[in-house]
XYZ file of C-alpha atoms in Angstrom:
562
model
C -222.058 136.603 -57.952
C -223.674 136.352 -54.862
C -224.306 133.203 -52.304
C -228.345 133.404 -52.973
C -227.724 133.217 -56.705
C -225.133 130.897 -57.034
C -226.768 128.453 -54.639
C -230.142 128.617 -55.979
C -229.396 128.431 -59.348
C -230.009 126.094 -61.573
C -227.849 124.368 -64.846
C -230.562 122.414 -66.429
C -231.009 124.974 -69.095
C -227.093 124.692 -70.109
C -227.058 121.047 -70.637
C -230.143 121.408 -72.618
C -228.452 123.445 -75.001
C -225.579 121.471 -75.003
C -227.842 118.290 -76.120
C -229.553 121.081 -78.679
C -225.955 121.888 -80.204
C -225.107 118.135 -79.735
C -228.217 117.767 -82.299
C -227.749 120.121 -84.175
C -223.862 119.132 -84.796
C -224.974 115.512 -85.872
C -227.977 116.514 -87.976
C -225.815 119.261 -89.703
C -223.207 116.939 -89.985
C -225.544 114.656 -91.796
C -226.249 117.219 -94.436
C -222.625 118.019 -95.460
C -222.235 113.839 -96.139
C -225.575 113.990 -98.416
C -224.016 116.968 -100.044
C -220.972 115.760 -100.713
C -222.749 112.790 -101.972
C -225.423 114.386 -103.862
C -223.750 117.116 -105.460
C -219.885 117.536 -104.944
C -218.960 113.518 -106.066
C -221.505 113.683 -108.872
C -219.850 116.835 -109.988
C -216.773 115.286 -109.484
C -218.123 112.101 -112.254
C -219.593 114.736 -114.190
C -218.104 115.195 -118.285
C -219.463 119.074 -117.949
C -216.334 120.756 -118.473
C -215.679 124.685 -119.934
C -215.332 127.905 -118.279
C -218.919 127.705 -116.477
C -217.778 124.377 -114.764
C -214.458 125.356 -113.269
C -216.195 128.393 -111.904
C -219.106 126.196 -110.234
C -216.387 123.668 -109.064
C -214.150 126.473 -107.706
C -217.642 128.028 -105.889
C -218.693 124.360 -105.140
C -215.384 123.728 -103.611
C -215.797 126.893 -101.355
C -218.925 126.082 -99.714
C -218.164 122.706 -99.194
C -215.092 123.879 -96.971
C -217.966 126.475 -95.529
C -220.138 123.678 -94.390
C -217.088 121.755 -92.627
C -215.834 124.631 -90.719
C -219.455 125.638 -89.356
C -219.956 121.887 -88.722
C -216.673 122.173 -86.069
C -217.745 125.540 -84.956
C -221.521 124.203 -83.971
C -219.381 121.486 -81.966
C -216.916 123.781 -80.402
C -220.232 125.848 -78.944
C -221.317 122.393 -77.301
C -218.132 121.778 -75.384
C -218.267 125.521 -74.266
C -221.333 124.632 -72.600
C -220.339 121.344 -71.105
C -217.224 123.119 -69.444
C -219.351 126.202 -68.523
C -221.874 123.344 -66.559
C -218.988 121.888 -65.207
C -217.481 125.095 -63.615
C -221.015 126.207 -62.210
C -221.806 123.031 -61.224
C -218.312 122.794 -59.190
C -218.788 126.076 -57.836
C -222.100 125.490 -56.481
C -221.232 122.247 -54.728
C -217.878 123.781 -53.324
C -221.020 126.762 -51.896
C -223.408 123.969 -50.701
C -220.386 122.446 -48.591
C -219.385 125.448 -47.060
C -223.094 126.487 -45.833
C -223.525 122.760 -45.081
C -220.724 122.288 -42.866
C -221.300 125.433 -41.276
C -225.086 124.896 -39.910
C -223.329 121.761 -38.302
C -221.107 123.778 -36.592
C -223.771 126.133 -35.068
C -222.720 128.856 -37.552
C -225.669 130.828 -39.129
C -224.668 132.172 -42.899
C -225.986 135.990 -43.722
C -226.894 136.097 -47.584
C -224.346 138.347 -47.390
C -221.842 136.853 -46.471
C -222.305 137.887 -42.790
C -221.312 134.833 -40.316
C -222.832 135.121 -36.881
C -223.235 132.294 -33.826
C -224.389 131.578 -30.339
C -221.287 132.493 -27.442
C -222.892 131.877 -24.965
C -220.828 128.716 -23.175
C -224.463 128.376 -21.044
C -226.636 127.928 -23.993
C -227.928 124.396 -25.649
C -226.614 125.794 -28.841
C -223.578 126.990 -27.871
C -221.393 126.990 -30.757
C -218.200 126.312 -29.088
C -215.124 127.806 -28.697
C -213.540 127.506 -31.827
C -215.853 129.208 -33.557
C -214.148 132.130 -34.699
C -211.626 130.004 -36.389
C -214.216 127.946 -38.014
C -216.039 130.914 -39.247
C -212.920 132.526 -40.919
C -212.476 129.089 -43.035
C -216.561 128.954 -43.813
C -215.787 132.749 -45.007
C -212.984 131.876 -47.224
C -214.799 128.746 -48.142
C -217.787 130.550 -49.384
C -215.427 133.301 -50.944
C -213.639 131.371 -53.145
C -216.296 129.595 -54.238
C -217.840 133.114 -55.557
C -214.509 133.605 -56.732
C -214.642 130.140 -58.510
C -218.200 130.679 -60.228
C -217.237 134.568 -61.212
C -214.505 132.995 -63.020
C -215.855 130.280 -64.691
C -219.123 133.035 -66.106
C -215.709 135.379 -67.431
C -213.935 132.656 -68.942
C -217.261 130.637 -70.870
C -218.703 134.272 -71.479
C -215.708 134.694 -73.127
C -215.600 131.605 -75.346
C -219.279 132.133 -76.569
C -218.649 135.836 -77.423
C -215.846 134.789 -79.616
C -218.004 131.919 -81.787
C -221.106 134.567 -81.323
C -218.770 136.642 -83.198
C -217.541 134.364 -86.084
C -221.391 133.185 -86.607
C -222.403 137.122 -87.016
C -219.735 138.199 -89.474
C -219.527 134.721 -91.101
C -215.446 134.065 -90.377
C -216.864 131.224 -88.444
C -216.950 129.872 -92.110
C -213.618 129.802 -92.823
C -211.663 126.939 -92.519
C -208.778 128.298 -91.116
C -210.590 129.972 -88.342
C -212.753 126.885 -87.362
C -209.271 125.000 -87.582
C -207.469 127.651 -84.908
C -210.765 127.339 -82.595
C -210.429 123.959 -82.557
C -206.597 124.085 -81.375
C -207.699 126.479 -78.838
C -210.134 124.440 -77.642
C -207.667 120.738 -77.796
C -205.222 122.876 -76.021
C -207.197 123.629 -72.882
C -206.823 119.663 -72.084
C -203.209 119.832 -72.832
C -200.692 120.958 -70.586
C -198.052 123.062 -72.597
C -194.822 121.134 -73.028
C -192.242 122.619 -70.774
C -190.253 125.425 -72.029
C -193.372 127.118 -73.601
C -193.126 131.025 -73.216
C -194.002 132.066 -69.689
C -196.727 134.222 -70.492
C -198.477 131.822 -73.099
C -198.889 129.676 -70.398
C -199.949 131.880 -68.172
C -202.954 132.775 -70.991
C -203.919 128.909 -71.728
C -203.749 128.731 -67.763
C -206.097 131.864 -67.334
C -208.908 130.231 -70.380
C -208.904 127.637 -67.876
C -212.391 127.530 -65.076
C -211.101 126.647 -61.820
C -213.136 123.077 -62.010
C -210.208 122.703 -65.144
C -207.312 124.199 -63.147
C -208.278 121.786 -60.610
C -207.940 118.594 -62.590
C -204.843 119.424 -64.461
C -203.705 120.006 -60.887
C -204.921 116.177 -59.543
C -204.010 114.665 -63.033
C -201.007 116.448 -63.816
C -199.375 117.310 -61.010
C -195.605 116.699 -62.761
C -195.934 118.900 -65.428
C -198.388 121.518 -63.683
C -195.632 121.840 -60.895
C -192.565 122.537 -63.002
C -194.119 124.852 -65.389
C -193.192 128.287 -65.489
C -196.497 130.445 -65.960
C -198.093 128.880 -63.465
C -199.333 130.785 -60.244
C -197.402 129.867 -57.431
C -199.988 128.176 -55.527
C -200.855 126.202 -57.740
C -197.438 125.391 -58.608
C -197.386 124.652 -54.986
C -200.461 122.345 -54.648
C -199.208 120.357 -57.700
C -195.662 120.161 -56.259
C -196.509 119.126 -52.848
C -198.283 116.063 -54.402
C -195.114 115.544 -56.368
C -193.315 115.411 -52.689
C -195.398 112.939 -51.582
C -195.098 110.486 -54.693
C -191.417 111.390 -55.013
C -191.361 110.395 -51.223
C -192.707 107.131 -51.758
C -190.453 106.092 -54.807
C -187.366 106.994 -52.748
C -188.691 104.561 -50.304
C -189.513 101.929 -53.079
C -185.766 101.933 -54.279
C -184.638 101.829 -50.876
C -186.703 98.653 -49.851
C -185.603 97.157 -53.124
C -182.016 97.658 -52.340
C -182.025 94.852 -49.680
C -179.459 94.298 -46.872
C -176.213 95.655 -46.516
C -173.868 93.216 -48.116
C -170.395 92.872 -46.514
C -168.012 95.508 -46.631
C -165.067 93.194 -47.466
C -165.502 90.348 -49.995
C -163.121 88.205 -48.126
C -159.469 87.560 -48.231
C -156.677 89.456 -48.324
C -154.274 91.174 -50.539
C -150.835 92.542 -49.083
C -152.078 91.945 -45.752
C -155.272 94.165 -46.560
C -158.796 93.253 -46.858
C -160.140 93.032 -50.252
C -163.321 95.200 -50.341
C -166.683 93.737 -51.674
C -167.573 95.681 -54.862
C -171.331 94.656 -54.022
C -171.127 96.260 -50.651
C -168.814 99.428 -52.675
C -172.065 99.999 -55.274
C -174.765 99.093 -52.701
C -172.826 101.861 -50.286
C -173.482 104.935 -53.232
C -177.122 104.226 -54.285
C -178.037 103.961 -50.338
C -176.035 107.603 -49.096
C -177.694 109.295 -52.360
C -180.843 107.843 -52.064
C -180.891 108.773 -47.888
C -179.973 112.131 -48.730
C -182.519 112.467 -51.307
C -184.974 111.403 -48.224
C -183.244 113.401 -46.268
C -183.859 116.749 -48.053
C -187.584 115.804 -48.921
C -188.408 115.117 -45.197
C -186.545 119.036 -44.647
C -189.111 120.417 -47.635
C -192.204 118.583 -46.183
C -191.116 120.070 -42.290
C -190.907 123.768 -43.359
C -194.309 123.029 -45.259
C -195.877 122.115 -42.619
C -193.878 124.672 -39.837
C -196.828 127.037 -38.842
C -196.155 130.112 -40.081
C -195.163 132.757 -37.221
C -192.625 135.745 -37.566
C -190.112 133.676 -37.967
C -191.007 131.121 -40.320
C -193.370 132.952 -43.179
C -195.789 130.652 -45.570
C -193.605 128.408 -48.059
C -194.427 126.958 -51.580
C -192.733 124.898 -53.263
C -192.195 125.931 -56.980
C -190.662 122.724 -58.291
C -189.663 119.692 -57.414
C -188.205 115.937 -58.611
C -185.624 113.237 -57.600
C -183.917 113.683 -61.112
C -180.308 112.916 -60.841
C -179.170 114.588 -57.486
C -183.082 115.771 -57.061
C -184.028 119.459 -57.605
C -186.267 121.746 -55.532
C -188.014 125.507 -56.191
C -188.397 126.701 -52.417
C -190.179 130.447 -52.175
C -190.307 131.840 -48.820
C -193.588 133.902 -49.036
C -196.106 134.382 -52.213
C -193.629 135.644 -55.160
C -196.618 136.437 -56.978
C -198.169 139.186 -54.495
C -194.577 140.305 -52.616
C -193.777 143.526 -53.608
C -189.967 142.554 -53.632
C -188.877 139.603 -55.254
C -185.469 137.726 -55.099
C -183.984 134.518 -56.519
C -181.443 132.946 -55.112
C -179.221 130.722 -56.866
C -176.708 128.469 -54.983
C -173.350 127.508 -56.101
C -171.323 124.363 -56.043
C -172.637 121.622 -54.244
C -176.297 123.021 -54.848
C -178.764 119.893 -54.606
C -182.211 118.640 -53.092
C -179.715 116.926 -50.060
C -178.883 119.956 -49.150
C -181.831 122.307 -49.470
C -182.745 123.138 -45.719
C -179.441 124.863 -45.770
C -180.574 127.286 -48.999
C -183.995 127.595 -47.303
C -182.497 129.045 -44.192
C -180.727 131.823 -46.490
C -183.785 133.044 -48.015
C -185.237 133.337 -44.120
C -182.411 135.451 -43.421
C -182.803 137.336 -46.617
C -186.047 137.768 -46.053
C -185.973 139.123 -42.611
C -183.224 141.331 -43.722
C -185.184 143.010 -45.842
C -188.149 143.614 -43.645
C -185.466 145.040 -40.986
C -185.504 147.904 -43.584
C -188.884 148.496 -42.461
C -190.602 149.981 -45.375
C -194.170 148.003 -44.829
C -192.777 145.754 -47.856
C -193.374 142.034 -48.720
C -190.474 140.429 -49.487
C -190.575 136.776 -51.226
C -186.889 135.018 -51.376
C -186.659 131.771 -53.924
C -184.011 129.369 -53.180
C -183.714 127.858 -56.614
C -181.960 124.782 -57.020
C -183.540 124.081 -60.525
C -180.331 123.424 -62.436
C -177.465 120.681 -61.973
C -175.241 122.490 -59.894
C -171.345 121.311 -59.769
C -170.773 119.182 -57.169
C -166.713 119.719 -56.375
C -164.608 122.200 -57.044
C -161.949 120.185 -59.410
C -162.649 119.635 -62.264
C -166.700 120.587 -62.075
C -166.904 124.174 -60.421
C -164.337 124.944 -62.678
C -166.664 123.793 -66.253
C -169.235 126.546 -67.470
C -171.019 123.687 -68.841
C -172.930 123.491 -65.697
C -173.895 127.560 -66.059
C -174.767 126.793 -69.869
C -177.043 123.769 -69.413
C -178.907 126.046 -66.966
C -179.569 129.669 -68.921
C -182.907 128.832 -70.370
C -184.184 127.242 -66.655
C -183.077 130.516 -65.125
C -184.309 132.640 -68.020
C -188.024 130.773 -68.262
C -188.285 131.206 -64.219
C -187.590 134.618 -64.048
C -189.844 135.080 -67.129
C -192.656 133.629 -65.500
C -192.411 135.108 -62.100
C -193.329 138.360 -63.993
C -196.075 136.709 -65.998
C -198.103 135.345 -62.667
C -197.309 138.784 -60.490
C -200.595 139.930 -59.584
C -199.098 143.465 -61.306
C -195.581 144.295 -61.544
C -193.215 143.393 -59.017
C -191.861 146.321 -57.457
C -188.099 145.179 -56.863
C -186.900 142.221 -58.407
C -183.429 140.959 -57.866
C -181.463 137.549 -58.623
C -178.371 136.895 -56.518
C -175.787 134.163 -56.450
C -173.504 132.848 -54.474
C -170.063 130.655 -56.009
C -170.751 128.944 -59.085
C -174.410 130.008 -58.656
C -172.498 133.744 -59.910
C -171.470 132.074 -63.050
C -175.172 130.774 -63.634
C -176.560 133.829 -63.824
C -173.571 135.614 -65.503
C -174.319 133.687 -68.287
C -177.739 134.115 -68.424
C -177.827 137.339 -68.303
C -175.151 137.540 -70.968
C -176.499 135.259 -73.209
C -180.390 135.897 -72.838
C -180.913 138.509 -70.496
C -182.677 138.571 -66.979
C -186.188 140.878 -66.378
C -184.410 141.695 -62.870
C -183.423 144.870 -61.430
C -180.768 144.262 -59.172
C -177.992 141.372 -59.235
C -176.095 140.443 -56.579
C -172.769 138.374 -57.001
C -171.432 136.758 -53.769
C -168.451 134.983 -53.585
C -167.639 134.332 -57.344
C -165.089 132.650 -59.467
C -166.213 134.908 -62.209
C -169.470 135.888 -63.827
C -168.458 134.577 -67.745
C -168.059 138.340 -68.348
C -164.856 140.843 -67.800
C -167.508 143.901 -66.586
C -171.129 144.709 -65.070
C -172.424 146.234 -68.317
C -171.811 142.980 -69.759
C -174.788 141.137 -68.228
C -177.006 144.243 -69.972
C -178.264 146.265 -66.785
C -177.169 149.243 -65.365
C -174.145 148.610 -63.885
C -175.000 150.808 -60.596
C -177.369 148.077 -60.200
C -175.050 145.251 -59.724
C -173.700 144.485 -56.799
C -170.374 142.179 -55.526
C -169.158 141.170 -52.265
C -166.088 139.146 -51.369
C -164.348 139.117 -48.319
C -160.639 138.648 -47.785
C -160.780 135.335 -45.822
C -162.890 133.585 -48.722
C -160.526 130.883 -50.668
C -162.316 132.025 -53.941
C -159.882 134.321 -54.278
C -157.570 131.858 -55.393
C -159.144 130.709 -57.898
C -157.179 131.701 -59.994
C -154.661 128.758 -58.624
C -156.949 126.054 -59.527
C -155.775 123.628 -62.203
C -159.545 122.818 -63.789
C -158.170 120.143 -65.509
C -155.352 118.194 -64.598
C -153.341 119.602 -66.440
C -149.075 119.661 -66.279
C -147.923 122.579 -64.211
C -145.906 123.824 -66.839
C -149.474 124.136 -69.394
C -151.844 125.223 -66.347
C -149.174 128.200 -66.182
C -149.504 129.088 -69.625
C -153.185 129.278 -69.703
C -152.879 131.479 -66.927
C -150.658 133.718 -68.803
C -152.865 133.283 -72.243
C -156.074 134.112 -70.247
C -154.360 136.670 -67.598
C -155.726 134.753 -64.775
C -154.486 135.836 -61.505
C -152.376 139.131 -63.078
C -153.198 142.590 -62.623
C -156.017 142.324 -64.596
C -157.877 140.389 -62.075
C -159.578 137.068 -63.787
C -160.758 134.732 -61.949
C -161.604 131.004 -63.483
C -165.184 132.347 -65.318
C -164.185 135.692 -66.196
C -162.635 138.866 -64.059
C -162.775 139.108 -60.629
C -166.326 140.880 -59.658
C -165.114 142.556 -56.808
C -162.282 144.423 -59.212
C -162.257 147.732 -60.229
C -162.388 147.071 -63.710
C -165.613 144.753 -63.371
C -167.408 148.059 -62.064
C -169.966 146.377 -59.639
C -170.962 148.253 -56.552
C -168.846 146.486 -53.685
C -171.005 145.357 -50.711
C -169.281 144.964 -47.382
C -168.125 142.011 -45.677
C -166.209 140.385 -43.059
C -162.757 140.335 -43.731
C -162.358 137.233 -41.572
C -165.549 135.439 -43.281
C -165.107 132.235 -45.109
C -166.670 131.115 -48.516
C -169.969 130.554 -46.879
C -170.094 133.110 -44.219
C -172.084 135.816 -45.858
C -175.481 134.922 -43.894
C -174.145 135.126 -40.520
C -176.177 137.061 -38.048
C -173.041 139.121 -37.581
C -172.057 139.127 -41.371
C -171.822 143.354 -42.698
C -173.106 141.600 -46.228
C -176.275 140.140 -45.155
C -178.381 143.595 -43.726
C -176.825 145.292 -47.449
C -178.394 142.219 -49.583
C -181.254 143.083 -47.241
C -181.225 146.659 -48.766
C -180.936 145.801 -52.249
C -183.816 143.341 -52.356
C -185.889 145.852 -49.805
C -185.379 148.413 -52.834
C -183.014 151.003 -50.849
């Protein structure tokens, strides 16, 4: 496709067809109703009876089912053609907008393409000193609407070769067939309910024009956001309109909270002041509703941060105000980077706190560029899951790791099935209870992921590396010898009397030579076999990241593929 062609032509002849089909349709619709009056009901009434009739019923019977299913294919051909005027039609206006917008901006378009204009700060037409930038966006302008009509001509081509096909070799007359097409066809105004396979959705998504990917973007921006298959800037698109409304309900349920009631009801009670429950419940729904603001307000900054060297393009992968709120943060395009790594935070993991998890995969990132093998390197912070939110009695539930294994399982999934090719390193790592997430998952389901990185765990739900089914010279564990994880071990997860805490320790071997933590051995053992990644033996719990941390230029390495 080419700007002369796609701007000159015309779609008259495609909705003429469409009316011709829409004809057609009614008028052969019309003739199955007269024959099912004429000859299948009189049949039907009929006393002929014998070997002769059950035959003729049976053959009857058959073409009447013919006549249906050609009937829904003739009407499946006319909606082709509406959605193949629609994408043209969308392209071509996108095309007319660029070229319009740049002849008011002095810029002269090429019919190639070519973009030239008057420098000249002395001349009457002087096109003005932005004009470089404004020519790059008129270029990409006019690109992707090439881009947009090339699709939409692959996509109906498609869809007409396929019911060219069933009218040729007649399996457009069975009823089963005509019954699939018209699925297919229901389905591409359905978004697929979440949890669909990955890669289905990423084939209903690709049957799509872009005129369609558009409006399931504008009118389904909830579902289009969260759904793994989805590219991620589309994902993005959807999600940052999801921001915005999930911005303004925050604010709703603030306004509707009203004023601060007292903090004491009045009186007092053994020379203390009785507190005002009012104020006590007011108090919670304000502090989680202000940190819910609070992290949206950090997500919409680092969108809008221009990107430089030290702050690479964002998209946001998912996002809602759920519960404690949940965010999908990718620092560069996971679906062009040729290294790939999701990060999953531990305990306290939740939208209030995302600029913190953000600031990881920045480091992460730029650690693996510092390998300096001409690599792009995308880091996910992926708070997708109800994290824990203390350490007794949640961090110490794998409930929390079990709820989350087929959220983990369908993102990874689906960061393969959007990859413009296959990614070249892919790695998940977790830190704390974020470990046990994708322990489990792994164990349970399995993870399409080269590398995994366990930092600072209480256990992985497994007692070795070949346990979560990948090489085990491709796992990796650090924990350093100032990090109170290590005494895990020590934590009572449940209340429970000292005397029955101790012998679950001893049942379970927790904290004995054979090195289990609370979710499983120790990964930094022997016996787990992990590779052990260097640290700081003075580093806390959450001191990995630091510029001066051994651990973070080694995660670098791993994700970097070295």
């Amino acid at each position: 496709m080419d700007i002369k062609t796609l701007q000159g032509a015309g779609f008259g002849n495609l909705t003429t067809a469409k009316t011709a089909f829409d004809t057609l349709a009614t008028a052969f619709g019309q003739h199955v109703e007269n024959w099912q009056h004429d000859v299948v009901d009189r049949l039907n009434h009929s006393e002929w009876t014998g070997t002769a009739a059950g035959h003729a019923t049976t053959r009857i019977k058959t073409l009447h089912d013919e006549l249906h299913a050609a009937q829904q294919e003739i009407g499946l051909i006319s909606r082709a053609l509406q959605d193949a005027y629609d994408g043209f039609a969308a392209a071509q206006a996108h095309l007319v907008s660029a070229l319009d917008d740049a002849k008011a901006q002095g810029l002269t378009v090429a019919p190639d393409g070519g973009i030239t204009w008057d420098d000249d700060p002395n001349s009457l037409t002087f096109a003005g000193h932005g004009a470089p930038e404004h020519a790059k966006d008129i270029r990409d302008r006019i690109s992707a609407a090439l881009t947009e009509a090339d699709h939409a001509d692959r996509t109906i081509s498609k869809r007409l070769a396929h019911f060219t096909t069933n009218a040729s070799n007649a399996t457009g007359l069975d009823s089963t067939v005509a019954t699939n097409d018209t699925a297919a066809a229901n389905a591409l105004d359905q978004v697929p309910a979440a949890g669909t396979d990955p890669n289905s959705v990423q084939d209903w998504w690709n049957g799509l024009t872009d005129e369609q990917q558009r409006r399931m973007i504008l009118n389904h921006p909830e579902q289009i956001g969260n759904l793994d298959g989805i590219p991620a800037v589309s994902r993005d698109q959807a999600n940052r309109t999801n921001l915005q409304n999930g911005k303004a309900d925050l604010q709703r349920q603030l306004d509707a909270l009203g004023p601060e009631p007292p903090e004491y009801g009045g009186g007092y009670s053994a020379g203390i002041a009785v507190p005002n429950l009012d104020y006590t419940a007011w108090k919670q729904q304000h502090d989680l509703l202000v940190e819910k603001m609070n992290g949206v307000n950090d997500i919409e900054k680092r969108l809008n941060t221009p990107v430089d060297s030290a702050h690479p393009p964002t998209f946001l992968l998912g996002f809602d105000t759920n519960g404690l709120g949940h965010a999908i943060v990718a620092v560069n395009n996971p679906d062009t980077a040729d290294n790939v790594t999701t990060y999953v935070p531990g305990t306290g993991a939740r939208l209030g706190r995302v600029d913190g998890d953000i600031s990881r995969s920045d480091a992460m990132v730029a650690a693996a560029n510092a390998v300096g093998n001409n690599r792009t390197t995308s880091s996910i912070a992926w708070i997708g899951y109800d994290a824990p939110q203390n350490i007794v009695p949640e961090a110490a539930d794998d409930t929390y790791a079990k709820n989350a294994e087929d959220k983990l399982h369908g993102f990874e999934v689906g960061l393969h099935a959007t990859h413009d090719g296959n990614i070249a390193n892919n790695t998940i790592l977790g830190h704390s209870y974020g470990t046990t997430t994708i322990g489990y998952t792994m164990k349970d389901k399995g993870l399409p992921v080269d590398n995994v990185v366990l930092v600072g765990s209480p256990g992985a739900g497994v007692d070795t590396a070949r346990d979560l089914h990948i090489d085990p010279s491709h796992v990796y564990a650090a924990q350093s010898q100032g990090d109170p994880i290590g005494l895990a071990p020590a934590v009572d997860p449940g209340g429970l009397a000292d005397n029955a805490w101790d012998n679950m320790k001893s049942d379970f071997g927790f904290g004995g030579d054979d090195h289990h933590l609370i979710h499983g051995r120790q990964t930094t053992a022997p016996e787990f076999g992990a590779q052990i990644l260097p640290t700081d033996p003075n580093g806390g719990h959450s001191d990995y990241w630091n510029a001066n941390s051994p651990t973070l230029p080694a995660m670098g390495r791993i994700i970097a593929g070295k």
